[in-house]
Amino acid sequence: MNAEPRDGAQTLLKCLEAGGIEVMFGYSGGAALPIFDALETAGTKIKFVLARHEQGATHMADGYARATGKPACVLVTSGPGAGNTITGIMTAHMDSVPMVIISGQQVTWMLGKDAFQEADIFGITMPIVKHSYLVKDAADIPRVTKEAIYLATSGRPGPVLIDMPKNISQGPCDAPLDAEIDLPGYNPEKAYEIDSKDVEAVAAALAKSERPLILAGHGAMLAHAGPELKELAETARIPVCNTLLGKGIFDETHELALGMLGMHGTAYANKAVCEADLIFNIGSRFDDRIIGQPDKFGKNATIIHVDIDPSEMGKMIQPDLKIVGDAKVVLAELNKHIKALPTESWLATLDGYKKRFPLSYKIQGGLKMQHVLDVWDRLTESNSIVATDVGQHQMWSAQFNKSKAPWNWISSGGAGTMGFGFPAAIGAQLGRPDDVVIAVVGDGGFQMTLCELATAVLQKLPLKILVLNNHFLGMVRQWQELFFDNRTSGVDLEGNPDFVKLAEAYGAKGFQIKRPADIEKVLTRALEYTDGPCLINCEVVKEDNVFPMIPAGAALEDMITEKPKHRMEKPTGST
Amino acid sequence: MKNTIETSDRPVTITIPEPEYPLHTLSVLVNNKPGVLARIAQVFSRRGYNIESLVVSPAAEMDFSRMTIGARGEESGLDQIKAQCNKLIDVISCYDHTDDAVVSKELALVKISVGASSRGEALQIAEHFGCKTLDLAPESLVFMVTGDSGKLDAMVGMMQKFGIVELVRTGKVVMTRGNGLT
Ligand SMILES: Cc1ncc(C[n+]2csc(CCOP(=O)(O)OP(=O)(O)O)c2C)c(N)n1
Ligand SMILES: [Mg+2]
């Protein structure tokens, strides 16, 4: 039976491959040496991509998953290598992104003795993983690997860590490659069994509503519920707004679409939330960035919450009706009960808001981020994969890059992790080689992970890196302007490198946009350039503010669409 | 009011605190694996809940452990804690038995400082509470008392006057009455 003797590391790779892992992003080191060696000896088809920093590797795996729906793997060494993955794991955890992280570890008999590069990564990551393993017996590898992939991808997805001591990966393993999953406390299949009475109750509530609103979140995307959502909205004539991570689950250019709601959402989406008599949340966790002040959110509306995670029910907002289940299954069932609703006057009101409060910017007065993003959207017909970093550019990108299809919008929502966008774009491009991928980054965040330029160049990825360079930590500066009497503190990015030269130094192509008149010409050339990555440095106006804005923790009614004359109260309800 | 325990000054005075929040008793069935307790403790600590008592032991089914957790904190947070405990992969089930029909027991070992003169009285009180005398020495007595937590509080209160040298309580364990599962 036992064809060739295997070691733990070879077993691990074979099991990962059997579990559907195609790509692994990582960085080597002593405790992971046997696994790196197995990449050469195990005869695996898994593609390994060497990042330049472990954080970058995690964001690449994250971007890959968000663009393809498939999990990727991260492979790092113990101690500092594992430590550098924390931000990436936390980012994935906050946004329910599947990921399997494999960390090398000291040998088992040295654990807890402060041995070289020993870190209790199992303990350190406990609050930011869906689950984790410390493998102490090579015979467990097939089961642990299978469980890890299953856990990462099923139910509400998330990161799963496998800590692999070196003696386990290096030692022999003759366990059969296929093992039984043993997870008695985990029953994601329950999400597919829904009570038809609950669905009928939702249908009845909808039938009574005159001003219904659908709020579509990431959960709807993860459940692939796009077609069912479209059918529901179109049949019942219900307008749809989406969260930041829900961008694309409902075509933002659809006549029923209101775009993103929340802190920097569209005015009409936020007004719709304030005036709706029913809010039907499908797969969003009522994050504080979209509800503002919890006790005022939807206070005159019937709240319906569909989520796969029971712990989301009533966490932020107490729903009137709830269904714990998979969004696709719930909506498919619901659609059997749905008829057209008399929403014409409600839709007309919202259309009025769309005309009165459109997303806008001034073309005069220097180069604007909004303008660059708007032109990109037009040139690509809203069909590129957009991976953003965190800051003003992110919010403007969310506003001006319309998402028409799911899996095309990649942005760190829950964690708001600067440094995420560029490596995530690398992962996305590797997962979707034939699509146009753009990393929309700020000058601040880009500098946190720009070492991955080497990775992008080596992989010959045709991705575009749009550096929206305002020489400021713009989003923080905006808060200081609005809430701290414009006392800018710690936000001036003087000392920025010449990003074009920097790109060239790595062997990437560099473009420059300095005037509005250059935008279209340069972006077109960037789109035509497919020999590898190209960076487009945009020297945008330094001081501009993102509106609409709902100050953190304030009610959606308190949305402002321009800078108020008076000084605003410092936000206290949330950060 | 606070428990005042001065380790340098024995015996000690034990005051049963007046709690700000009611005590909840959760029964959690978990995989018997390393790290499970840490995962559960994190759910409580992150939401500012104080674990007052904790009993962990193997369950009837092999591979599983039973945790009985007594905890206090804001009512509104408790549902979240239960939901988040249930969400842990290693948790099979998590029930709040606070308002259920359950049998509930706790055990305490109480060491008092007592010489020959008042030993008789102490033994009399102990007998009233159905205590077992585990150790009888010239200057001290060790009793074991079992029962619901209120009875233990009362027993400790009565022994106070002799001077309590040490007190060890197990924390309470519960089991539903009748056929229902804990
Ligand atoms: C790792 C990390 N550190 C700090 C922050 C806080 N933060 C949020 S936005 C922002 C400014 C981002 O500046 P930049 O990348 O230049 O983007 P801009 O807002 O100027 O478009 C900062 C510092 C963060 N989100 N992530
Ligand atoms: Mg900036």
Short mmCIF file of C-alpha atoms in Angstrom, two decimals, chain A residues 274-467:
data_model
loop_
_atom_site.label_atom_id
_atom_site.label_comp_id
_atom_site.label_asym_id
_atom_site.label_seq_id
_atom_site.Cartn_x
_atom_site.Cartn_y
_atom_site.Cartn_z
CA CYS A 274 -33.80 57.03 6.74
CA GLU A 275 -37.12 56.96 4.91
CA ALA A 276 -37.66 53.27 4.26
CA ASP A 277 -40.48 51.52 6.10
CA LEU A 278 -38.72 48.18 5.71
CA ILE A 279 -35.00 47.39 5.57
CA PHE A 280 -34.18 43.95 4.29
CA ASN A 281 -30.59 43.18 5.19
CA ILE A 282 -29.18 40.28 3.22
CA GLY A 283 -25.76 39.22 4.43
CA SER A 284 -24.48 42.35 6.06
CA ARG A 285 -23.48 42.54 9.70
CA PHE A 286 -24.86 46.05 10.35
CA ASP A 287 -21.34 47.39 10.77
CA ASP A 288 -21.00 50.67 12.68
CA ARG A 289 -19.75 52.33 9.47
CA ILE A 290 -23.19 51.83 7.92
CA ILE A 291 -25.60 52.20 10.81
CA GLY A 292 -24.11 55.28 12.44
CA GLN A 293 -26.01 55.63 15.67
CA PRO A 294 -27.52 52.19 16.38
CA ASP A 295 -30.61 53.37 18.26
CA LYS A 296 -31.59 55.69 15.43
CA PHE A 297 -30.95 53.30 12.57
CA GLY A 298 -34.16 52.29 10.83
CA LYS A 299 -36.18 53.22 13.89
CA ASN A 300 -39.39 53.54 11.86
CA ALA A 301 -38.70 50.55 9.67
CA THR A 302 -39.36 46.86 9.92
CA ILE A 303 -35.94 45.27 10.04
CA ILE A 304 -35.37 41.90 8.43
CA HIS A 305 -32.01 40.24 8.81
CA VAL A 306 -30.75 37.27 6.84
CA ASP A 307 -27.32 36.03 7.83
CA ILE A 308 -25.52 32.73 7.92
CA ASP A 309 -23.98 33.54 11.30
CA PRO A 310 -26.42 33.31 14.23
CA SER A 311 -24.18 35.51 16.36
CA GLU A 312 -24.89 38.46 14.03
CA MET A 313 -28.57 38.43 14.95
CA GLY A 314 -29.24 41.32 17.27
CA LYS A 315 -25.54 42.06 17.72
CA MET A 316 -25.88 45.61 16.44
CA ILE A 317 -29.54 45.95 15.46
CA GLN A 318 -32.41 43.90 16.81
CA PRO A 319 -34.32 42.61 13.78
CA ASP A 320 -38.10 42.24 13.67
CA LEU A 321 -37.73 39.17 11.50
CA LYS A 322 -34.66 37.05 11.11
CA ILE A 323 -33.56 34.06 9.15
CA VAL A 324 -30.30 32.32 9.90
CA GLY A 325 -29.31 30.76 6.64
CA ASP A 326 -27.52 30.91 3.36
CA ALA A 327 -28.58 34.01 1.42
CA LYS A 328 -28.96 32.16 -1.88
CA VAL A 329 -31.22 29.50 -0.40
CA VAL A 330 -33.31 32.03 1.50
CA LEU A 331 -33.79 34.29 -1.52
CA ALA A 332 -34.59 31.41 -3.88
CA GLU A 333 -37.30 30.32 -1.47
CA LEU A 334 -38.53 33.86 -0.94
CA ASN A 335 -38.80 34.52 -4.67
CA LYS A 336 -41.52 31.87 -4.87
CA HIS A 337 -43.73 34.16 -2.81
CA ILE A 338 -42.93 37.50 -4.35
CA LYS A 339 -45.15 39.70 -6.50
CA ALA A 340 -44.64 43.20 -7.77
CA LEU A 341 -44.99 45.77 -5.00
CA PRO A 342 -46.52 49.21 -5.58
CA THR A 343 -43.25 51.03 -5.05
CA GLU A 344 -43.46 53.46 -7.96
CA SER A 345 -43.83 56.59 -5.88
CA TRP A 346 -41.06 55.45 -3.50
CA LEU A 347 -38.78 54.83 -6.47
CA ALA A 348 -39.71 58.23 -7.87
CA THR A 349 -38.77 59.87 -4.57
CA LEU A 350 -35.40 58.12 -4.63
CA ASP A 351 -34.85 59.10 -8.24
CA GLY A 352 -35.45 62.66 -7.15
CA TYR A 353 -32.69 62.26 -4.55
CA LYS A 354 -30.38 60.79 -7.14
CA LYS A 355 -30.85 63.92 -9.25
CA ARG A 356 -30.63 66.34 -6.36
CA PHE A 357 -27.66 64.79 -4.58
CA PRO A 358 -25.52 63.11 -7.21
CA LEU A 359 -21.94 62.11 -6.50
CA SER A 360 -19.98 64.99 -7.92
CA TYR A 361 -16.65 66.77 -8.00
CA LYS A 362 -15.22 69.87 -9.56
CA ILE A 363 -13.02 69.37 -12.58
CA GLN A 364 -11.43 72.79 -12.09
CA GLY A 365 -8.90 73.57 -9.39
CA GLY A 366 -6.30 70.90 -9.92
CA LEU A 367 -6.19 67.16 -10.36
CA LYS A 368 -8.81 65.31 -8.32
CA MET A 369 -8.75 61.69 -7.25
CA GLN A 370 -12.43 61.49 -8.14
CA HIS A 371 -11.73 62.62 -11.67
CA VAL A 372 -9.02 60.03 -12.23
CA LEU A 373 -11.24 57.27 -10.84
CA ASP A 374 -14.21 58.45 -12.85
CA VAL A 375 -12.25 58.34 -16.10
CA TRP A 376 -10.91 54.88 -15.24
CA ASP A 377 -14.46 53.72 -14.68
CA ARG A 378 -15.51 55.06 -18.06
CA LEU A 379 -12.50 53.64 -19.94
CA THR A 380 -13.01 50.19 -18.46
CA GLU A 381 -16.80 50.36 -18.64
CA SER A 382 -16.86 49.48 -14.95
CA ASN A 383 -15.43 46.09 -15.74
CA SER A 384 -12.03 46.00 -14.09
CA ILE A 385 -11.12 44.36 -10.82
CA VAL A 386 -10.49 47.18 -8.38
CA ALA A 387 -8.41 46.50 -5.28
CA THR A 388 -8.13 49.48 -3.00
CA ASP A 389 -6.06 50.51 -0.06
CA VAL A 390 -7.54 52.45 2.84
CA GLY A 391 -8.18 56.17 3.01
CA GLN A 392 -9.81 58.89 0.97
CA HIS A 393 -8.90 57.22 -2.31
CA GLN A 394 -10.70 54.08 -1.13
CA MET A 395 -13.94 55.90 -0.43
CA TRP A 396 -13.81 57.82 -3.68
CA SER A 397 -13.03 54.62 -5.51
CA ALA A 398 -16.07 53.02 -3.86
CA GLN A 399 -18.14 55.95 -5.05
CA PHE A 400 -16.85 56.35 -8.58
CA ASN A 401 -15.82 52.83 -9.57
CA LYS A 402 -19.19 51.28 -10.20
CA SER A 403 -19.26 47.57 -9.51
CA LYS A 404 -21.33 45.69 -12.02
CA ALA A 405 -20.42 42.14 -11.11
CA PRO A 406 -19.45 40.30 -7.94
CA TRP A 407 -15.82 39.43 -7.10
CA ASN A 408 -14.54 42.58 -8.80
CA TRP A 409 -14.22 44.79 -5.74
CA ILE A 410 -11.51 44.09 -3.21
CA SER A 411 -11.17 46.37 -0.24
CA SER A 412 -10.39 45.97 3.45
CA GLY A 413 -13.63 46.91 5.14
CA GLY A 414 -13.79 45.67 8.70
CA ALA A 415 -10.14 46.12 9.51
CA GLY A 416 -9.43 49.08 7.24
CA THR A 417 -5.89 47.86 6.73
CA MET A 418 -3.50 50.24 5.04
CA GLY A 419 -1.03 48.33 2.91
CA PHE A 420 -3.70 45.88 1.83
CA GLY A 421 -4.59 47.11 -1.64
CA PHE A 422 -1.46 46.52 -3.66
CA PRO A 423 -0.64 42.97 -2.51
CA ALA A 424 -4.35 42.09 -2.71
CA ALA A 425 -4.27 43.22 -6.35
CA ILE A 426 -1.32 40.90 -6.97
CA GLY A 427 -3.32 38.00 -5.58
CA ALA A 428 -6.34 39.00 -7.64
CA GLN A 429 -4.34 39.22 -10.86
CA LEU A 430 -2.77 35.82 -10.23
CA GLY A 431 -6.22 34.36 -9.72
CA ARG A 432 -7.77 36.14 -12.70
CA PRO A 433 -4.91 36.53 -15.19
CA ASP A 434 -7.14 37.60 -18.07
CA ASP A 435 -8.90 40.43 -16.29
CA VAL A 436 -7.79 44.02 -15.93
CA VAL A 437 -6.74 44.59 -12.33
CA ILE A 438 -6.03 47.95 -10.78
CA ALA A 439 -4.66 48.67 -7.33
CA VAL A 440 -6.03 52.01 -6.17
CA VAL A 441 -3.68 53.12 -3.43
CA GLY A 442 -2.78 56.19 -1.43
CA ASP A 443 0.75 57.46 -1.10
CA GLY A 444 0.64 56.45 2.56
CA GLY A 445 -0.68 52.92 2.35
CA PHE A 446 1.29 52.03 -0.75
CA GLN A 447 4.52 52.67 1.13
CA MET A 448 3.55 50.06 3.71
CA THR A 449 3.78 47.14 1.29
CA LEU A 450 5.43 48.52 -1.83
CA CYS A 451 8.26 46.01 -1.54
CA GLU A 452 5.85 43.67 -3.33
CA LEU A 453 6.69 45.54 -6.54
CA ALA A 454 9.42 42.92 -6.87
CA THR A 455 6.81 40.17 -6.62
CA ALA A 456 4.55 41.78 -9.21
CA VAL A 457 7.43 42.33 -11.62
CA LEU A 458 8.77 38.79 -11.25
CA GLN A 459 5.33 37.35 -11.84
CA LYS A 460 5.02 39.62 -14.93
CA LEU A 461 1.57 40.68 -13.80
CA PRO A 462 -0.05 43.28 -16.06
CA LEU A 463 -1.68 45.01 -13.11
CA LYS A 464 -1.99 48.77 -12.79
CA ILE A 465 -0.96 50.56 -9.62
CA LEU A 466 -2.74 53.87 -9.36
CA VAL A 467 -1.00 55.93 -6.70
#
